[in-house]
XYZ file of C-alpha atoms in Angstrom:
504
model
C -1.451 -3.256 -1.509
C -2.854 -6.093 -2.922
C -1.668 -3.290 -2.544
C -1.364 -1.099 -2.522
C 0.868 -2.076 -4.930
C 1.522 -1.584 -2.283
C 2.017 0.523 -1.461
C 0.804 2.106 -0.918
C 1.266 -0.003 -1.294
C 0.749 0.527 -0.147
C -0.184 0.311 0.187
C 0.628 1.586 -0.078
C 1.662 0.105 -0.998
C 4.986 -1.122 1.418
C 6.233 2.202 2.126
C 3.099 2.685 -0.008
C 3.941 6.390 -0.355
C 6.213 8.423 1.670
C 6.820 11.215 3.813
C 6.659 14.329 2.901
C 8.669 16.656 0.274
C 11.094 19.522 0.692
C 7.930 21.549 0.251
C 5.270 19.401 0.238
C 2.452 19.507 2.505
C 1.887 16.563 3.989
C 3.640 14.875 7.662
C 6.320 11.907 6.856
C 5.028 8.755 6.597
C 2.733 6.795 8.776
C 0.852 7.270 11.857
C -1.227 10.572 12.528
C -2.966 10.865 15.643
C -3.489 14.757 15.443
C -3.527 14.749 11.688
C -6.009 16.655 9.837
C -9.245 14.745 8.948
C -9.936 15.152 5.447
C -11.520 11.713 4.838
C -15.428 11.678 4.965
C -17.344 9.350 7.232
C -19.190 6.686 5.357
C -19.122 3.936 7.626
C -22.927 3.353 8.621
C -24.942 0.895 9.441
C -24.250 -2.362 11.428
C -20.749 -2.722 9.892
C -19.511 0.448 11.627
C -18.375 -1.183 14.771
C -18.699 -5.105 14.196
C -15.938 -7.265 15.275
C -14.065 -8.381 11.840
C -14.489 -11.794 13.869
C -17.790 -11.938 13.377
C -17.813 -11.446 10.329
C -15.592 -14.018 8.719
C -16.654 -17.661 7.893
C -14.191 -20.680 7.898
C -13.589 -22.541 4.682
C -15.867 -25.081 5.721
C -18.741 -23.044 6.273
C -17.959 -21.819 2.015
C -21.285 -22.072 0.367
C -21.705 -24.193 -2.644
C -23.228 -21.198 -4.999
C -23.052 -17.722 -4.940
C -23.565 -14.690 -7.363
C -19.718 -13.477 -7.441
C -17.155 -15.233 -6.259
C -14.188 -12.825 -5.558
C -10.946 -14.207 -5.217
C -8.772 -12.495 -2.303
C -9.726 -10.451 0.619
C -7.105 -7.927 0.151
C -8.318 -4.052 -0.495
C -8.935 -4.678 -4.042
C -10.874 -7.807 -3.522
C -12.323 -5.657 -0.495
C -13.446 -2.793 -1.939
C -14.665 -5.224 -4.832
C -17.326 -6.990 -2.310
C -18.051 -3.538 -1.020
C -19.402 -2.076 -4.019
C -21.063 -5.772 -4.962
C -23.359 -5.073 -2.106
C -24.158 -1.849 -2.597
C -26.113 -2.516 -5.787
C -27.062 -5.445 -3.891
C -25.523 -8.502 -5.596
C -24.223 -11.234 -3.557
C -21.179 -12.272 -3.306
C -18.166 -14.792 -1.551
C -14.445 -13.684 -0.874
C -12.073 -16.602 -0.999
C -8.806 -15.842 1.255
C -5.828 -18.414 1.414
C -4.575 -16.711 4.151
C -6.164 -16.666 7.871
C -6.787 -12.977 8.047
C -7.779 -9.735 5.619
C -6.192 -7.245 4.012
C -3.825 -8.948 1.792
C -0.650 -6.793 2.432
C -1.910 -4.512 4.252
C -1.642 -6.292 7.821
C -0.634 -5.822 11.143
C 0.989 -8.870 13.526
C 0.773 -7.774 17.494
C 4.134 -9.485 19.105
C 4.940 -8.489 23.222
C 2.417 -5.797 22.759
C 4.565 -4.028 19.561
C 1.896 -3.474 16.205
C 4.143 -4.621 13.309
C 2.663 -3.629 9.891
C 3.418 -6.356 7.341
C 6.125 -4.219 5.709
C 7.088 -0.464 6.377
C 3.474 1.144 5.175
C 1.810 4.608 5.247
C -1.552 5.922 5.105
C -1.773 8.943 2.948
C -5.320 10.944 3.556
C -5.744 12.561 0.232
C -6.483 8.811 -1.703
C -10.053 9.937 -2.876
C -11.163 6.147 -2.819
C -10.048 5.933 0.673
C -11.921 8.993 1.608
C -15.118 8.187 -0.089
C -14.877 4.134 2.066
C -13.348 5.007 4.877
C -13.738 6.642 8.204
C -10.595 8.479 9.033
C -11.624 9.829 12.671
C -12.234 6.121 13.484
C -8.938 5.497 12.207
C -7.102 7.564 14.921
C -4.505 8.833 12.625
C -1.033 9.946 13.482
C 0.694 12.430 11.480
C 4.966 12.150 10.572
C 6.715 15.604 10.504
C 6.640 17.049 7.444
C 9.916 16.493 6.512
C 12.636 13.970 7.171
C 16.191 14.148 8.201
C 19.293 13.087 5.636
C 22.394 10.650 6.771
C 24.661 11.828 4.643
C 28.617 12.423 5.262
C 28.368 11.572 8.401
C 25.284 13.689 9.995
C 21.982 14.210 9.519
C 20.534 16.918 7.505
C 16.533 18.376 7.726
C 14.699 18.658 5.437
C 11.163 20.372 6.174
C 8.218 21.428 4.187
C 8.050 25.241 5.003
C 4.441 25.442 5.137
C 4.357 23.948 7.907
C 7.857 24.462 9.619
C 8.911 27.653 8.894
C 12.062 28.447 10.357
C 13.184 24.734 9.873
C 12.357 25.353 5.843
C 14.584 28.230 5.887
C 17.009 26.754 7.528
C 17.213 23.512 5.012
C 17.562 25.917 2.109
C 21.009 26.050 2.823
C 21.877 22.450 4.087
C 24.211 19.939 1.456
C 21.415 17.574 0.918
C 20.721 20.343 -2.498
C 21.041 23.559 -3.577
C 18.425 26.670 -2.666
C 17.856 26.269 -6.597
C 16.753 22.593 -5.760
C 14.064 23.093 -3.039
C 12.642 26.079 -5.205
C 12.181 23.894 -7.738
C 10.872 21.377 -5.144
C 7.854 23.838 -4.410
C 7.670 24.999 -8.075
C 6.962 21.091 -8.847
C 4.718 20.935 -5.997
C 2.636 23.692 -7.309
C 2.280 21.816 -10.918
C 1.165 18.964 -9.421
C -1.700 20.817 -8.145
C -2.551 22.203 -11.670
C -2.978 18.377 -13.036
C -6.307 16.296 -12.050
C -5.290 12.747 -11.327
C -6.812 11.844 -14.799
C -4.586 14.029 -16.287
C -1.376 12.833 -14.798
C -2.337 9.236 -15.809
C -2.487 10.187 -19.361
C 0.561 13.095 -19.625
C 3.634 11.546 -21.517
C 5.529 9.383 -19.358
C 9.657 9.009 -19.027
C 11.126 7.049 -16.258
C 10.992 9.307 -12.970
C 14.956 9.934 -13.249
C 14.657 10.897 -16.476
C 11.520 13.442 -15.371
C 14.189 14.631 -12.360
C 16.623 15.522 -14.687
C 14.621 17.373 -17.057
C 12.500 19.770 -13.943
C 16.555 21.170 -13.589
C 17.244 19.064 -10.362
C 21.072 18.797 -9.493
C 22.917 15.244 -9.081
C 22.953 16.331 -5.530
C 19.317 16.258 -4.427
C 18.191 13.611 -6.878
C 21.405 10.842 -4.706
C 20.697 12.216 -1.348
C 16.977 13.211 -1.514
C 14.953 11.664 -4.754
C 17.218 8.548 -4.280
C 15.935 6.913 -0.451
C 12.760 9.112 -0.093
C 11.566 7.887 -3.841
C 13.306 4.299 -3.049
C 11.392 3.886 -0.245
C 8.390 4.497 -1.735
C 8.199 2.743 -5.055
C 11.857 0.027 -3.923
C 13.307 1.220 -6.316
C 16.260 3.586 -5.846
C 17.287 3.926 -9.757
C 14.488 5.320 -10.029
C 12.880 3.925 -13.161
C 9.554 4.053 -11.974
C 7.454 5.814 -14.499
C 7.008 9.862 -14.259
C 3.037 9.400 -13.951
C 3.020 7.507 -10.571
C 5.872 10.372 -9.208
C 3.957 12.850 -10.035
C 0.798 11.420 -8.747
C 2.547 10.695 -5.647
C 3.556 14.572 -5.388
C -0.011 15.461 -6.178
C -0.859 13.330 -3.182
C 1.622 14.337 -0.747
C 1.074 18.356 -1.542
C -3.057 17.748 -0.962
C -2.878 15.170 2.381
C -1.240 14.146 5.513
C 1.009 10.884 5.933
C -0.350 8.824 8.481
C -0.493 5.743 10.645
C -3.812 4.326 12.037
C -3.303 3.882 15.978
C -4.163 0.109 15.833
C -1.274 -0.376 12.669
C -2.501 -0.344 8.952
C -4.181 -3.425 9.402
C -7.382 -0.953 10.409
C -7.629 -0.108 7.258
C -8.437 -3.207 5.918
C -10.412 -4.705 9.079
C -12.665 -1.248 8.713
C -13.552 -1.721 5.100
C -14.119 -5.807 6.282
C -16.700 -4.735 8.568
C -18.645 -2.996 6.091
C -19.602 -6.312 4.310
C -22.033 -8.799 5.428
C -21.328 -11.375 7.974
C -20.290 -14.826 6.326
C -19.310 -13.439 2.696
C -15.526 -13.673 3.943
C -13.907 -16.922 4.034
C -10.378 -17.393 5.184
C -8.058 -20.330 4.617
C -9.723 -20.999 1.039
C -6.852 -21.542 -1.277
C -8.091 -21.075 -4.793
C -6.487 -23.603 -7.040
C -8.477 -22.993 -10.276
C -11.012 -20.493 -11.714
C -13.420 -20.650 -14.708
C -16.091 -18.061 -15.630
C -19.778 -18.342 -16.121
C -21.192 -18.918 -19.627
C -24.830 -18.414 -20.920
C -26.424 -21.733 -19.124
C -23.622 -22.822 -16.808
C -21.932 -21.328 -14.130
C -18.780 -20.385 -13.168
C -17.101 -22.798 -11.226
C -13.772 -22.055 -8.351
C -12.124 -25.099 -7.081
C -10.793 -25.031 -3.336
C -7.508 -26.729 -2.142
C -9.433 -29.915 -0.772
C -12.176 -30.663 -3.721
C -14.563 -28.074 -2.565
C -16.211 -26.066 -5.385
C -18.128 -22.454 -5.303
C -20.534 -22.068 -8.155
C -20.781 -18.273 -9.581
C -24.193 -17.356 -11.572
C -22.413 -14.089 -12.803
C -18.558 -14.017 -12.250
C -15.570 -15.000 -11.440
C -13.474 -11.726 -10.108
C -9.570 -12.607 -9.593
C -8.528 -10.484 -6.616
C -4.811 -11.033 -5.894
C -1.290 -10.423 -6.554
C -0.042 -9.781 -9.946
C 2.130 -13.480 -9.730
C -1.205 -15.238 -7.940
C -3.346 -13.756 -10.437
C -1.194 -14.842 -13.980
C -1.283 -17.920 -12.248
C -5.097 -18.343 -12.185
C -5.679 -16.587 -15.001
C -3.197 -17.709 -17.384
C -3.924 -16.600 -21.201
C -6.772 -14.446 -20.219
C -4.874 -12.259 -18.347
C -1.524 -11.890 -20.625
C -3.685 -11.506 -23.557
C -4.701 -8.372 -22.074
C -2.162 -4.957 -21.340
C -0.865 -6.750 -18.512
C 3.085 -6.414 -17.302
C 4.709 -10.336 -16.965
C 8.038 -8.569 -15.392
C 8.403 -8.897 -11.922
C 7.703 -6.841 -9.146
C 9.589 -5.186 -6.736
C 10.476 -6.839 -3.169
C 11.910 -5.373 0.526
C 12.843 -6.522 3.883
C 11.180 -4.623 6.616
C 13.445 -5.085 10.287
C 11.483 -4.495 13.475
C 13.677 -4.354 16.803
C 12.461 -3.551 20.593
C 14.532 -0.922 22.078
C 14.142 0.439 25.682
C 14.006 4.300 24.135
C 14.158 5.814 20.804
C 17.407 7.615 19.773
C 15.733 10.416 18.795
C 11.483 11.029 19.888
C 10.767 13.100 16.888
C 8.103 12.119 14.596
C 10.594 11.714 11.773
C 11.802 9.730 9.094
C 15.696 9.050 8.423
C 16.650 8.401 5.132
C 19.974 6.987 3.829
C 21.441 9.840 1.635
C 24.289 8.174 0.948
C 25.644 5.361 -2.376
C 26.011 2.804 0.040
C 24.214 1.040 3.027
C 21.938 -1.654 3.265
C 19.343 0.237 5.027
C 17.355 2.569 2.882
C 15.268 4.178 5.141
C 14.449 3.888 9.219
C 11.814 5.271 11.897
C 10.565 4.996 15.396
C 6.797 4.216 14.739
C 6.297 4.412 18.656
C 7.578 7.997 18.353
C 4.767 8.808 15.503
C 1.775 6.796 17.169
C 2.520 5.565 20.841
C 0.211 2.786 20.650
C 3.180 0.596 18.450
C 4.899 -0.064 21.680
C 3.918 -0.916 25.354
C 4.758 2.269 27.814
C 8.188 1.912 28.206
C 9.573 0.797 25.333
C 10.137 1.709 21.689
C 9.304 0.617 17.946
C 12.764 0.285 15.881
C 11.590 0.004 11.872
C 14.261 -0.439 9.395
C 13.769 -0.980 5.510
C 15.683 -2.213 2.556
C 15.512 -2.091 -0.858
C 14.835 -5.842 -2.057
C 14.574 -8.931 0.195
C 18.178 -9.374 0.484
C 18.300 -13.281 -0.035
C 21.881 -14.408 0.618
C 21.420 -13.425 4.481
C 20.050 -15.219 7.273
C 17.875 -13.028 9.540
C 20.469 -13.471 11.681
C 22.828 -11.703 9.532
C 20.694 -9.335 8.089
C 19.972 -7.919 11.296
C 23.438 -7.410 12.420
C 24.691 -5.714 9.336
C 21.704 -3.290 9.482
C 22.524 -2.486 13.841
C 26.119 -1.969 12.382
C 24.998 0.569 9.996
C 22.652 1.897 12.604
C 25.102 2.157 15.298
C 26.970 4.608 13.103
C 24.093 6.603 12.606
C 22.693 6.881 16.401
C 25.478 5.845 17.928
C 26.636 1.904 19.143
C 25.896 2.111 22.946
C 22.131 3.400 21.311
C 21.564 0.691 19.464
C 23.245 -1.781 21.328
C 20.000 -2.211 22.791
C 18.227 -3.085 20.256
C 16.555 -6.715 20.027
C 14.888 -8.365 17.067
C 11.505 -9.166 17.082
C 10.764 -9.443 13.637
C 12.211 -9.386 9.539
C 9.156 -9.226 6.597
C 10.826 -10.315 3.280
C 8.427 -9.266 1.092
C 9.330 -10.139 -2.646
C 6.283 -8.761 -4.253
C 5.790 -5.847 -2.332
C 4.793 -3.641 -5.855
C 4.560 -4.633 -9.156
C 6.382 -3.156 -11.757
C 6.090 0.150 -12.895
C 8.662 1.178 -15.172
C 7.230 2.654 -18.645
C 5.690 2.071 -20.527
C 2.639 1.753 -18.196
C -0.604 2.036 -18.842
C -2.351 3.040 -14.627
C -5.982 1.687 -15.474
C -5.613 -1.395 -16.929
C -8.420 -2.933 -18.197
C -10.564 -5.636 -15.671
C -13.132 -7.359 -17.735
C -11.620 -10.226 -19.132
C -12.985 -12.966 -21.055
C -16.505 -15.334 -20.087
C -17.041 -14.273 -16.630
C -13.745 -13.399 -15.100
C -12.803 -10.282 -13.860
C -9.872 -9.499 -12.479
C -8.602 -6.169 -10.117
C -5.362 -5.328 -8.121
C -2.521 -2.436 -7.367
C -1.493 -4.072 -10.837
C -4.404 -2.721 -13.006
C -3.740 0.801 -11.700
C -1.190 2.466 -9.036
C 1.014 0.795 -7.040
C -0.286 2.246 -4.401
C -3.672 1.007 -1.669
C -5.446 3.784 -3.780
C -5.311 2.110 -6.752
C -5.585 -1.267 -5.704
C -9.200 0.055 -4.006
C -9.982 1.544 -7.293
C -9.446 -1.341 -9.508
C -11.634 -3.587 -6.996
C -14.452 -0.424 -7.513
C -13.574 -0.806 -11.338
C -13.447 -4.476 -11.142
C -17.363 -4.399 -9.770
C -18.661 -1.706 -11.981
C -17.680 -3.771 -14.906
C -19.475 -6.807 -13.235
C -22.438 -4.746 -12.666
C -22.497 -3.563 -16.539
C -21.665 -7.186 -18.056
C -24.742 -8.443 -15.615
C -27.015 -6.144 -17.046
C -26.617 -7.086 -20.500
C -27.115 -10.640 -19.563
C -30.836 -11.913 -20.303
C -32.473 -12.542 -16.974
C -32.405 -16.186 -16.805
C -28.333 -15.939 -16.605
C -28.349 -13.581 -14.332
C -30.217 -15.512 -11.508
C -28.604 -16.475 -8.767
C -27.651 -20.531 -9.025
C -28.589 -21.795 -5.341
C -28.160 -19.692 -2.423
C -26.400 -16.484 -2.104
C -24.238 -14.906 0.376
């Protein structure tokens, strides 16, 4: 999530945003095959359906000068490059890693997609609308709603504007009072009154403290707010500041939650295509950065002695952690957060049916439990499992480090087996555990969601950590992050701002 932090973060960050509210509009998390199109189609040109092969270089192909050197081929560094070659500057990505999209990836194992951490695609991101084509994307929408474990069954709870009679029929369920799911769809409409601009700058209070102070009872903030908030931001005290809540509702009451058919990793190999063969270059570990100055350029050293010249900058790309590390001074001397972020364990297990086939997410209502949240992915979007077989996803909050996978996956089927019963998940074999320690960064107040990217001579810097935890924000900070190489350029005189050998 980056990103998004992340995050959604995805993201959306990881659970990057959620399913949807008591009365929120939007299908639960992930996948949407039949969901609503509300993203715009900007994908034109050659990069529309290029292989993402094609169009990544090896780190010995890395040229020895370029215009921008970006730093990470996640969405921010992504969405960076894309906007770099729009206003036609050229540009490098440097990835440590072997593929793109930072944390939003997908591994294919025995013909199952596993996303890189439990991740969702929420339509109504407006930078993901204005770079991305949804239809391409073959989304796959969650039911809007999700069902509760709590004292021993499982409670609904559905958005009404979409499922009527199961709305009703949640008013009166123990997961809250009627009082609380009015004042779900009373918040819901004030979301809608607030432009995202607004929300970023309205006083802020940790989003328990917000909870408290809409009227919500102690029983729908543990059993609902707790694991459908948790799994979003990992985080199930809730500290997370009020302005990324309720620009999370916003999103959820104006979009669909979704999974791309190929896993979230589509996302990120989409945008990839859109930017010119050779300008990506995987397994390029950055070990030290330093900007351009009025006569010299910048200069990025590669693990192995290799170095990549920049006429104009130097834009840091990564990870909050990766990108203090680079960075050092110029980064903390800015509004910059030095806590650390937030981390989960994501459990994928083959199972030879799902428990239940509904499109639905199943949430841990209770004080207890490792696993915060779990869903069927092969349920939501078929294509996460061969014909036959089924996805198992299972999520906790933090990377629980004291167990071995071994461990961690028993004590997770034990909890599942009193959930869906232990001849059900019996079954169930392990293919996979993500331990994900920086899955968001921190965003407890205070917290300022547009951080400021223009550092100090030549380096830039963008990332779910200059704005939401979420894969909007980290695609708006790598926008941000280009704009504000675009306006430093221009104010350059015109011998600095040719290009120092060959660009990309």
């Amino acid at each position: 999530m980056e990103s998004s932090s992340c995050m959604q973060n995805r993201s959306l960050s990881q659970y990057a945003a959620s399913t949807s509210l008591l009365t929120s509009r939007h299908a639960i998390q992930r996948p949407l095959t039949s969901c609503r199109v509300t993203g715009r189609a900007h994908l034109r040109g050659n990069g529309r359906n290029s292989s993402i092969k094609e169009r990544i270089a090896s780190v010995a192909a890395l040229p020895d000068s370029t215009e921008v050197v970006i730093v990470g081929a996640g969405m921010a560094g992504l969405s960076c490059g894309y906007h770099l070659q729009k206003a036609g500057v050229g540009f490098t990505i440097l990835e440590s890693s072997e593929g793109v999209g930072g944390r939003v990836q997908t591994d294919e194992m025995d013909g199952f997609l596993l996303d890189r951490g439990f991740q969702i695609f929420l339509t109504s991101y407006q930078e993901a609308q204005a770079l991305l084509d949804y239809q391409s994307l073959d989304l796959k929408p969650f039911y809007a709603g999700a069902s509760v474990r709590w004292n021993g069954g499982f409670h609904r709870v559905a958005d009404p504007l979409r499922h009527f009679a199961d709305g009703l029929w949640s008013l009166f369920n123990p997961v809250g009072s009627p009082l609380d799911k009015a004042l779900v769809g009373l918040y819901r409409l004030k979301s809608l009154l607030k432009t995202p601009d607004a929300i970023f700058q309205s006083p802020e209070a940790t989003t328990h403290a917000r909870l408290k102070a809409e009227g919500f009872s102690d029983a729908i903030v543990d059993r609902f707010f707790r694991p459908f908030l948790g799994g979003i931001f990992f985080d199930r005290e809730l500290q997370v500041t009020s302005r990324l809540f309720e620009f999370v509702m916003r999103c959820l009451a104006t979009g669909e939650n979704c999974l791309p058919a190929a896993g979230i990793g589509a996302v990120a190999r989409q945008l990839a295509a859109q930017i010119p063969p050779g300008s990506i270059h995987t397994g390029a570990r950055v070990q030290s950065v330093t900007g351009p100055l009025p006569g010299k350029p910048g200069q990025v050293k590669v693990a192995g002695g290799q170095v990549v010249s920049a006429s104009q900058a130097v834009v840091v790309a990564t990870e909050g952690p990766a990108a203090r590390a680079l960075l050092g001074d110029a980064l903390t001397a800015l509004d910059s957060k030095t806590q650390e972020g937030v981390g989960t364990a994501n459990l994928y297990f083959r199972a030879p049916r799902a428990p239940r086939e509904e499109n639905m997410l199943y949430l841990n209502g209770e004080s207890s439990g490792l696993v915060n949240n779990a869903c069927f992915p092969s349920t939501v979007a078929p294509s996460y499992a061969p014909a036959g077989q089924a996805l198992v996803s299972l999520s906790t909050i933090g990377t629980q480090p004291g167990m071995s996978d071994d461990e961690l996956a028993e004590k997770c089927k034990a909890e599942m087996a009193q959930w869906f019963g232990a001849e059900e998940v019996a079954s169930w074999q392990l293919l996979r555990i993500y331990r994900i320690p920086f899955a968001q960064p921190d965003q407890a107040p205070p917290t300022d969601l547009s951080r400021a990217v223009n550092l100090t001579n030549g380096l830039f810097v963008c990332g779910d950590h200059r704005d939401t935890a979420t894969l909007d924000g980290a695609l708006k900070s790598g926008r941000r992050a280009a704009e504000a190489v675009l306006a430093a350029t221009a104010a350059l005189p015109v011998s600095s701002r040719e290009a120092v050998g060959t660009t990309v």
